Amino acid sequence: MNVQTNAVPAGFIALPFKGDEHFLSLTGPLYAKRDGEKLVLGFRVEQRHCNIGGICHGGMLMTFADMQLGLGARFDSEEDIGFMPTVSMTADFLAPAPLGAWVEGRTDLLRSTRNFLFCQCIVTSNGSPAMRASGIMKSGGAPSNLKGLPNLRTLLK
Amino acid sequence: MNVQTNAVPAGFIALPFKGDEHFLSLTGPLYAKRDGEKLVLGFRVEQRHCNIGGICHGGMLMTFADMQLGLGARFDSEEDIGFMPTVSMTADFLAPAPLGAWVEGRTDLLRSTRNFLFCQCIVTSNGSPAMRASGIMKSGGAPSNLKGLPNLRTLLK
């Protein structure tokens, strides 16, 4: 199979996490672009992301959705909230993301309160829906100046 | 910080996934032991599992819970169902799993139908609840003889 694992669609840049973000260094990089007022994340399914069925492991898709929810909701919100721990996340696996597929996601911020962001996202594989996820992120009281957290609005002007 | 990343509690063995299981090779190994009729999975939180907050990334905990739910429910069921794709999973993040913590989980199979296993699990960090997860796994129609899927009942007699 001819898998172009380095092929990243035009407009995407690698998420510039510093060395402190070890799990995304291990499993990523993830890529980001701005689409109007939306943050779009993406990655290409490589062999290292796959399960024994030869498709992207659910753990990798949930890792991606967790980032798409948190960073996407943060991008949607009016102020820069900084690091937001996930309180709860639900993922529905609609279709597999096969080896070589380009995966990307878009987030809708449904409600922002003093303490929580309620959001949902659709993750696609080669343009077709592969996962629906919803998340509750904690926005109040978390440290906002953690090292290594990029300001995506500044970066993706 | 003195982190004994190689310290695995007595009775656990590394899950013997073959080279086909790339994502768990990348993020694991996960460990397994039998506790009566229950399957207990576990892993030690290493730096490569951590986020910028210095705690285990939610994506790694969800990867672990996905495996604990699927393999734990399969262990609980009377017949060897084989590979079970996850249809839906919900994870509540109760408390962080810090660097160096030993994480483990136990699954309850709530209902088994011709097509689905409904299950839930509690994941602990150093013995305290860190995540609650529930899952719906597809049990009917999936290939049962995928290479690399260990028979844990045989292995953990």
PDB file of N, CA, C and O in Angstrom, chain A residues 6-65:
ATOM      1  N   ASN A   6       3.641  11.451   5.071  1.00  0.00           N
ATOM      2  CA  ASN A   6       4.115  12.820   5.290  1.00  0.00           C
ATOM      3  C   ASN A   6       3.219  13.856   4.637  1.00  0.00           C
ATOM      4  O   ASN A   6       3.461  15.048   4.760  1.00  0.00           O
ATOM      5  N   ALA A   7       2.206  13.388   3.931  1.00  0.00           N
ATOM      6  CA  ALA A   7       1.376  14.327   3.184  1.00  0.00           C
ATOM      7  C   ALA A   7       0.392  15.011   4.122  1.00  0.00           C
ATOM      8  O   ALA A   7      -0.529  14.386   4.643  1.00  0.00           O
ATOM      9  N   VAL A   8       0.593  16.297   4.330  1.00  0.00           N
ATOM     10  CA  VAL A   8      -0.289  17.097   5.173  1.00  0.00           C
ATOM     11  C   VAL A   8      -0.967  18.123   4.272  1.00  0.00           C
ATOM     12  O   VAL A   8      -0.291  18.807   3.500  1.00  0.00           O
ATOM     13  N   PRO A   9      -2.290  18.230   4.314  1.00  0.00           N
ATOM     14  CA  PRO A   9      -2.994  19.158   3.423  1.00  0.00           C
ATOM     15  C   PRO A   9      -2.510  20.609   3.597  1.00  0.00           C
ATOM     16  O   PRO A   9      -2.033  20.987   4.670  1.00  0.00           O
ATOM     17  N   ALA A  10      -2.648  21.371   2.552  1.00  0.00           N
ATOM     18  CA  ALA A  10      -2.206  22.772   2.556  1.00  0.00           C
ATOM     19  C   ALA A  10      -2.878  23.547   3.680  1.00  0.00           C
ATOM     20  O   ALA A  10      -4.063  23.332   3.976  1.00  0.00           O
ATOM     21  N   GLY A  11      -2.125  24.422   4.303  1.00  0.00           N
ATOM     22  CA  GLY A  11      -2.684  25.304   5.321  1.00  0.00           C
ATOM     23  C   GLY A  11      -2.488  24.824   6.743  1.00  0.00           C
ATOM     24  O   GLY A  11      -2.688  25.586   7.690  1.00  0.00           O
ATOM     25  N   PHE A  12      -2.121  23.546   6.902  1.00  0.00           N
ATOM     26  CA  PHE A  12      -1.914  23.014   8.253  1.00  0.00           C
ATOM     27  C   PHE A  12      -0.459  23.207   8.689  1.00  0.00           C
ATOM     28  O   PHE A  12       0.457  23.040   7.887  1.00  0.00           O
ATOM     29  N   ILE A  13      -0.275  23.541   9.969  1.00  0.00           N
ATOM     30  CA  ILE A  13       1.065  23.562  10.560  1.00  0.00           C
ATOM     31  C   ILE A  13       1.075  22.604  11.751  1.00  0.00           C
ATOM     32  O   ILE A  13       0.039  22.360  12.367  1.00  0.00           O
ATOM     33  N   ALA A  14       2.250  22.060  12.069  1.00  0.00           N
ATOM     34  CA  ALA A  14       2.354  21.157  13.221  1.00  0.00           C
ATOM     35  C   ALA A  14       2.101  21.951  14.495  1.00  0.00           C
ATOM     36  O   ALA A  14       2.598  23.076  14.656  1.00  0.00           O
ATOM     37  N   LEU A  15       1.329  21.395  15.398  1.00  0.00           N
ATOM     38  CA  LEU A  15       1.073  22.043  16.692  1.00  0.00           C
ATOM     39  C   LEU A  15       2.403  22.175  17.432  1.00  0.00           C
ATOM     40  O   LEU A  15       3.075  21.176  17.671  1.00  0.00           O
ATOM     41  N   PRO A  16       2.747  23.390  17.808  1.00  0.00           N
ATOM     42  CA  PRO A  16       4.093  23.630  18.351  1.00  0.00           C
ATOM     43  C   PRO A  16       4.186  23.368  19.843  1.00  0.00           C
ATOM     44  O   PRO A  16       4.550  24.237  20.613  1.00  0.00           O
ATOM     45  N   PHE A  17       3.832  22.148  20.275  1.00  0.00           N
ATOM     46  CA  PHE A  17       4.001  21.835  21.693  1.00  0.00           C
ATOM     47  C   PHE A  17       5.482  21.698  22.017  1.00  0.00           C
ATOM     48  O   PHE A  17       6.241  21.165  21.230  1.00  0.00           O
ATOM     49  N   LYS A  18       5.817  22.177  23.187  1.00  0.00           N
ATOM     50  CA  LYS A  18       7.191  22.058  23.652  1.00  0.00           C
ATOM     51  C   LYS A  18       7.433  20.658  24.208  1.00  0.00           C
ATOM     52  O   LYS A  18       6.538  19.825  24.249  1.00  0.00           O
ATOM     53  N   GLY A  19       8.643  20.422  24.657  1.00  0.00           N
ATOM     54  CA  GLY A  19       9.031  19.108  25.163  1.00  0.00           C
ATOM     55  C   GLY A  19       8.227  18.655  26.356  1.00  0.00           C
ATOM     56  O   GLY A  19       8.215  17.465  26.688  1.00  0.00           O
ATOM     57  N   ASP A  20       7.536  19.600  27.019  1.00  0.00           N
ATOM     58  CA  ASP A  20       6.759  19.223  28.206  1.00  0.00           C
ATOM     59  C   ASP A  20       5.537  18.382  27.865  1.00  0.00           C
ATOM     60  O   ASP A  20       4.989  17.713  28.737  1.00  0.00           O
ATOM     61  N   GLU A  21       5.093  18.472  26.622  1.00  0.00           N
ATOM     62  CA  GLU A  21       3.879  17.745  26.240  1.00  0.00           C
ATOM     63  C   GLU A  21       4.322  16.390  25.673  1.00  0.00           C
ATOM     64  O   GLU A  21       4.411  16.210  24.459  1.00  0.00           O
ATOM     65  N   HIS A  22       4.582  15.444  26.569  1.00  0.00           N
ATOM     66  CA  HIS A  22       5.231  14.196  26.185  1.00  0.00           C
ATOM     67  C   HIS A  22       4.308  13.263  25.405  1.00  0.00           C
ATOM     68  O   HIS A  22       4.742  12.625  24.453  1.00  0.00           O
ATOM     69  N   PHE A  23       3.026  13.167  25.806  1.00  0.00           N
ATOM     70  CA  PHE A  23       2.161  12.176  25.151  1.00  0.00           C
ATOM     71  C   PHE A  23       1.871  12.558  23.701  1.00  0.00           C
ATOM     72  O   PHE A  23       1.789  11.688  22.823  1.00  0.00           O
ATOM     73  N   LEU A  24       1.735  13.851  23.435  1.00  0.00           N
ATOM     74  CA  LEU A  24       1.524  14.265  22.041  1.00  0.00           C
ATOM     75  C   LEU A  24       2.819  14.213  21.236  1.00  0.00           C
ATOM     76  O   LEU A  24       2.791  14.048  20.017  1.00  0.00           O
ATOM     77  N   SER A  25       3.954  14.339  21.915  1.00  0.00           N
ATOM     78  CA  SER A  25       5.222  14.116  21.220  1.00  0.00           C
ATOM     79  C   SER A  25       5.327  12.653  20.807  1.00  0.00           C
ATOM     80  O   SER A  25       5.821  12.325  19.731  1.00  0.00           O
ATOM     81  N   LEU A  26       4.840  11.773  21.682  1.00  0.00           N
ATOM     82  CA  LEU A  26       4.907  10.336  21.416  1.00  0.00           C
ATOM     83  C   LEU A  26       3.949   9.927  20.297  1.00  0.00           C
ATOM     84  O   LEU A  26       4.305   9.157  19.405  1.00  0.00           O
ATOM     85  N   THR A  27       2.726  10.453  20.333  1.00  0.00           N
ATOM     86  CA  THR A  27       1.681   9.977  19.421  1.00  0.00           C
ATOM     87  C   THR A  27       1.467  10.906  18.229  1.00  0.00           C
ATOM     88  O   THR A  27       0.872  10.498  17.236  1.00  0.00           O
ATOM     89  N   GLY A  28       1.917  12.142  18.327  1.00  0.00           N
ATOM     90  CA  GLY A  28       1.710  13.137  17.281  1.00  0.00           C
ATOM     91  C   GLY A  28       2.826  13.117  16.259  1.00  0.00           C
ATOM     92  O   GLY A  28       3.468  12.085  16.095  1.00  0.00           O
ATOM     93  N   PRO A  29       3.066  14.221  15.553  1.00  0.00           N
ATOM     94  CA  PRO A  29       2.438  15.510  15.811  1.00  0.00           C
ATOM     95  C   PRO A  29       0.992  15.579  15.314  1.00  0.00           C
ATOM     96  O   PRO A  29       0.602  14.839  14.406  1.00  0.00           O
ATOM     97  N   LEU A  30       0.226  16.493  15.946  1.00  0.00           N
ATOM     98  CA  LEU A  30      -1.056  16.894  15.390  1.00  0.00           C
ATOM     99  C   LEU A  30      -0.835  18.181  14.600  1.00  0.00           C
ATOM    100  O   LEU A  30       0.101  18.935  14.872  1.00  0.00           O
ATOM    101  N   TYR A  31      -1.705  18.428  13.644  1.00  0.00           N
ATOM    102  CA  TYR A  31      -1.593  19.614  12.804  1.00  0.00           C
ATOM    103  C   TYR A  31      -2.799  20.526  13.036  1.00  0.00           C
ATOM    104  O   TYR A  31      -3.855  20.066  13.470  1.00  0.00           O
ATOM    105  N   ALA A  32      -2.623  21.808  12.749  1.00  0.00           N
ATOM    106  CA  ALA A  32      -3.683  22.781  13.017  1.00  0.00           C
ATOM    107  C   ALA A  32      -3.778  23.779  11.875  1.00  0.00           C
ATOM    108  O   ALA A  32      -2.774  24.133  11.242  1.00  0.00           O
ATOM    109  N   LYS A  33      -4.997  24.206  11.589  1.00  0.00           N
ATOM    110  CA  LYS A  33      -5.188  25.354  10.706  1.00  0.00           C
ATOM    111  C   LYS A  33      -6.431  26.114  11.166  1.00  0.00           C
ATOM    112  O   LYS A  33      -7.257  25.592  11.938  1.00  0.00           O
ATOM    113  N   ARG A  34      -6.527  27.348  10.712  1.00  0.00           N
ATOM    114  CA  ARG A  34      -7.688  28.172  11.013  1.00  0.00           C
ATOM    115  C   ARG A  34      -8.628  28.157   9.822  1.00  0.00           C
ATOM    116  O   ARG A  34      -8.197  28.327   8.680  1.00  0.00           O
ATOM    117  N   ASP A  35      -9.921  27.924  10.100  1.00  0.00           N
ATOM    118  CA  ASP A  35     -10.922  27.969   9.036  1.00  0.00           C
ATOM    119  C   ASP A  35     -11.959  29.004   9.478  1.00  0.00           C
ATOM    120  O   ASP A  35     -12.899  28.682  10.198  1.00  0.00           O
ATOM    121  N   GLY A  36     -11.764  30.244   9.081  1.00  0.00           N
ATOM    122  CA  GLY A  36     -12.609  31.325   9.583  1.00  0.00           C
ATOM    123  C   GLY A  36     -12.378  31.497  11.068  1.00  0.00           C
ATOM    124  O   GLY A  36     -11.251  31.710  11.512  1.00  0.00           O
ATOM    125  N   GLU A  37     -13.445  31.332  11.851  1.00  0.00           N
ATOM    126  CA  GLU A  37     -13.309  31.450  13.305  1.00  0.00           C
ATOM    127  C   GLU A  37     -13.137  30.094  13.988  1.00  0.00           C
ATOM    128  O   GLU A  37     -13.194  29.999  15.216  1.00  0.00           O
ATOM    129  N   LYS A  38     -12.953  29.031  13.174  1.00  0.00           N
ATOM    130  CA  LYS A  38     -12.838  27.684  13.719  1.00  0.00           C
ATOM    131  C   LYS A  38     -11.401  27.194  13.700  1.00  0.00           C
ATOM    132  O   LYS A  38     -10.639  27.501  12.777  1.00  0.00           O
ATOM    133  N   LEU A  39     -11.047  26.397  14.707  1.00  0.00           N
ATOM    134  CA  LEU A  39      -9.768  25.698  14.719  1.00  0.00           C
ATOM    135  C   LEU A  39      -9.988  24.280  14.197  1.00  0.00           C
ATOM    136  O   LEU A  39     -10.857  23.550  14.694  1.00  0.00           O
ATOM    137  N   VAL A  40      -9.225  23.893  13.191  1.00  0.00           N
ATOM    138  CA  VAL A  40      -9.295  22.540  12.638  1.00  0.00           C
ATOM    139  C   VAL A  40      -7.986  21.824  12.969  1.00  0.00           C
ATOM    140  O   VAL A  40      -6.914  22.310  12.597  1.00  0.00           O
ATOM    141  N   LEU A  41      -8.062  20.718  13.677  1.00  0.00           N
ATOM    142  CA  LEU A  41      -6.880  19.890  13.906  1.00  0.00           C
ATOM    143  C   LEU A  41      -6.921  18.702  12.951  1.00  0.00           C
ATOM    144  O   LEU A  41      -7.992  18.333  12.457  1.00  0.00           O
ATOM    145  N   GLY A  42      -5.767  18.099  12.712  1.00  0.00           N
ATOM    146  CA  GLY A  42      -5.714  16.942  11.825  1.00  0.00           C
ATOM    147  C   GLY A  42      -4.469  16.104  12.054  1.00  0.00           C
ATOM    148  O   GLY A  42      -3.495  16.567  12.666  1.00  0.00           O
ATOM    149  N   PHE A  43      -4.518  14.868  11.592  1.00  0.00           N
ATOM    150  CA  PHE A  43      -3.315  14.022  11.539  1.00  0.00           C
ATOM    151  C   PHE A  43      -3.539  12.932  10.498  1.00  0.00           C
ATOM    152  O   PHE A  43      -4.679  12.637  10.113  1.00  0.00           O
ATOM    153  N   ARG A  44      -2.436  12.363  10.031  1.00  0.00           N
ATOM    154  CA  ARG A  44      -2.479  11.266   9.066  1.00  0.00           C
ATOM    155  C   ARG A  44      -2.327   9.946   9.830  1.00  0.00           C
ATOM    156  O   ARG A  44      -1.422   9.839  10.662  1.00  0.00           O
ATOM    157  N   VAL A  45      -3.195   8.967   9.576  1.00  0.00           N
ATOM    158  CA  VAL A  45      -3.119   7.681  10.278  1.00  0.00           C
ATOM    159  C   VAL A  45      -1.904   6.896   9.781  1.00  0.00           C
ATOM    160  O   VAL A  45      -1.835   6.506   8.611  1.00  0.00           O
ATOM    161  N   GLU A  46      -0.938   6.711  10.671  1.00  0.00           N
ATOM    162  CA  GLU A  46       0.261   5.932  10.359  1.00  0.00           C
ATOM    163  C   GLU A  46       0.148   4.558  11.019  1.00  0.00           C
ATOM    164  O   GLU A  46      -0.718   4.330  11.860  1.00  0.00           O
ATOM    165  N   GLN A  47       1.054   3.673  10.642  1.00  0.00           N
ATOM    166  CA  GLN A  47       1.049   2.315  11.227  1.00  0.00           C
ATOM    167  C   GLN A  47       1.099   2.351  12.741  1.00  0.00           C
ATOM    168  O   GLN A  47       0.434   1.568  13.410  1.00  0.00           O
ATOM    169  N   ARG A  48       1.889   3.264  13.292  1.00  0.00           N
ATOM    170  CA  ARG A  48       2.048   3.317  14.752  1.00  0.00           C
ATOM    171  C   ARG A  48       0.746   3.705  15.459  1.00  0.00           C
ATOM    172  O   ARG A  48       0.642   3.577  16.663  1.00  0.00           O
ATOM    173  N   HIS A  49      -0.236   4.227  14.715  1.00  0.00           N
ATOM    174  CA  HIS A  49      -1.536   4.578  15.306  1.00  0.00           C
ATOM    175  C   HIS A  49      -2.548   3.425  15.228  1.00  0.00           C
ATOM    176  O   HIS A  49      -3.642   3.537  15.773  1.00  0.00           O
ATOM    177  N   CYS A  50      -2.201   2.342  14.546  1.00  0.00           N
ATOM    178  CA  CYS A  50      -3.199   1.321  14.212  1.00  0.00           C
ATOM    179  C   CYS A  50      -3.293   0.192  15.244  1.00  0.00           C
ATOM    180  O   CYS A  50      -2.355  -0.089  15.976  1.00  0.00           O
ATOM    181  N   ASN A  51      -4.466  -0.433  15.277  1.00  0.00           N
ATOM    182  CA  ASN A  51      -4.684  -1.612  16.124  1.00  0.00           C
ATOM    183  C   ASN A  51      -4.498  -2.870  15.287  1.00  0.00           C
ATOM    184  O   ASN A  51      -4.102  -2.799  14.115  1.00  0.00           O
ATOM    185  N   ILE A  52      -4.791  -4.035  15.903  1.00  0.00           N
ATOM    186  CA  ILE A  52      -4.569  -5.289  15.181  1.00  0.00           C
ATOM    187  C   ILE A  52      -5.498  -5.452  13.991  1.00  0.00           C
ATOM    188  O   ILE A  52      -5.279  -6.307  13.151  1.00  0.00           O
ATOM    189  N   GLY A  53      -6.542  -4.627  13.926  1.00  0.00           N
ATOM    190  CA  GLY A  53      -7.430  -4.666  12.768  1.00  0.00           C
ATOM    191  C   GLY A  53      -6.909  -3.835  11.594  1.00  0.00           C
ATOM    192  O   GLY A  53      -7.552  -3.784  10.545  1.00  0.00           O
ATOM    193  N   GLY A  54      -5.759  -3.167  11.791  1.00  0.00           N
ATOM    194  CA  GLY A  54      -5.176  -2.377  10.709  1.00  0.00           C
ATOM    195  C   GLY A  54      -5.862  -1.033  10.511  1.00  0.00           C
ATOM    196  O   GLY A  54      -5.692  -0.378   9.480  1.00  0.00           O
ATOM    197  N   ILE A  55      -6.648  -0.611  11.513  1.00  0.00           N
ATOM    198  CA  ILE A  55      -7.285   0.708  11.472  1.00  0.00           C
ATOM    199  C   ILE A  55      -6.821   1.510  12.685  1.00  0.00           C
ATOM    200  O   ILE A  55      -6.253   0.953  13.622  1.00  0.00           O
ATOM    201  N   CYS A  56      -7.073   2.812  12.647  1.00  0.00           N
ATOM    202  CA  CYS A  56      -6.616   3.670  13.746  1.00  0.00           C
ATOM    203  C   CYS A  56      -7.209   3.185  15.075  1.00  0.00           C
ATOM    204  O   CYS A  56      -8.417   2.960  15.183  1.00  0.00           O
ATOM    205  N   HIS A  57      -6.361   3.024  16.070  1.00  0.00           N
ATOM    206  CA  HIS A  57      -6.789   2.585  17.406  1.00  0.00           C
ATOM    207  C   HIS A  57      -7.735   3.623  18.008  1.00  0.00           C
ATOM    208  O   HIS A  57      -7.517   4.830  17.862  1.00  0.00           O
ATOM    209  N   GLY A  58      -8.785   3.139  18.687  1.00  0.00           N
ATOM    210  CA  GLY A  58      -9.733   4.045  19.333  1.00  0.00           C
ATOM    211  C   GLY A  58      -9.059   4.987  20.318  1.00  0.00           C
ATOM    212  O   GLY A  58      -9.496   6.128  20.482  1.00  0.00           O
ATOM    213  N   GLY A  59      -8.007   4.528  20.956  1.00  0.00           N
ATOM    214  CA  GLY A  59      -7.288   5.382  21.905  1.00  0.00           C
ATOM    215  C   GLY A  59      -6.661   6.594  21.234  1.00  0.00           C
ATOM    216  O   GLY A  59      -6.642   7.692  21.792  1.00  0.00           O
ATOM    217  N   MET A  60      -6.166   6.395  19.993  1.00  0.00           N
ATOM    218  CA  MET A  60      -5.582   7.520  19.259  1.00  0.00           C
ATOM    219  C   MET A  60      -6.678   8.485  18.818  1.00  0.00           C
ATOM    220  O   MET A  60      -6.525   9.709  18.902  1.00  0.00           O
ATOM    221  N   LEU A  61      -7.806   7.941  18.360  1.00  0.00           N
ATOM    222  CA  LEU A  61      -8.907   8.817  17.943  1.00  0.00           C
ATOM    223  C   LEU A  61      -9.461   9.607  19.133  1.00  0.00           C
ATOM    224  O   LEU A  61      -9.806  10.784  19.005  1.00  0.00           O
ATOM    225  N   MET A  62      -9.512   8.973  20.310  1.00  0.00           N
ATOM    226  CA  MET A  62      -9.999   9.690  21.493  1.00  0.00           C
ATOM    227  C   MET A  62      -8.978  10.717  21.976  1.00  0.00           C
ATOM    228  O   MET A  62      -9.346  11.791  22.458  1.00  0.00           O
ATOM    229  N   THR A  63      -7.697  10.402  21.836  1.00  0.00           N
ATOM    230  CA  THR A  63      -6.653  11.392  22.152  1.00  0.00           C
ATOM    231  C   THR A  63      -6.827  12.615  21.257  1.00  0.00           C
ATOM    232  O   THR A  63      -6.777  13.762  21.715  1.00  0.00           O
ATOM    233  N   PHE A  64      -7.051  12.350  19.955  1.00  0.00           N
ATOM    234  CA  PHE A  64      -7.245  13.436  18.998  1.00  0.00           C
ATOM    235  C   PHE A  64      -8.502  14.244  19.331  1.00  0.00           C
ATOM    236  O   PHE A  64      -8.492  15.478  19.352  1.00  0.00           O
ATOM    237  N   ALA A  65      -9.611  13.535  19.621  1.00  0.00           N
ATOM    238  CA  ALA A  65     -10.875  14.221  19.926  1.00  0.00           C
ATOM    239  C   ALA A  65     -10.743  15.058  21.204  1.00  0.00           C
ATOM    240  O   ALA A  65     -11.289  16.167  21.293  1.00  0.00           O
TER     241      ALA A  65
END
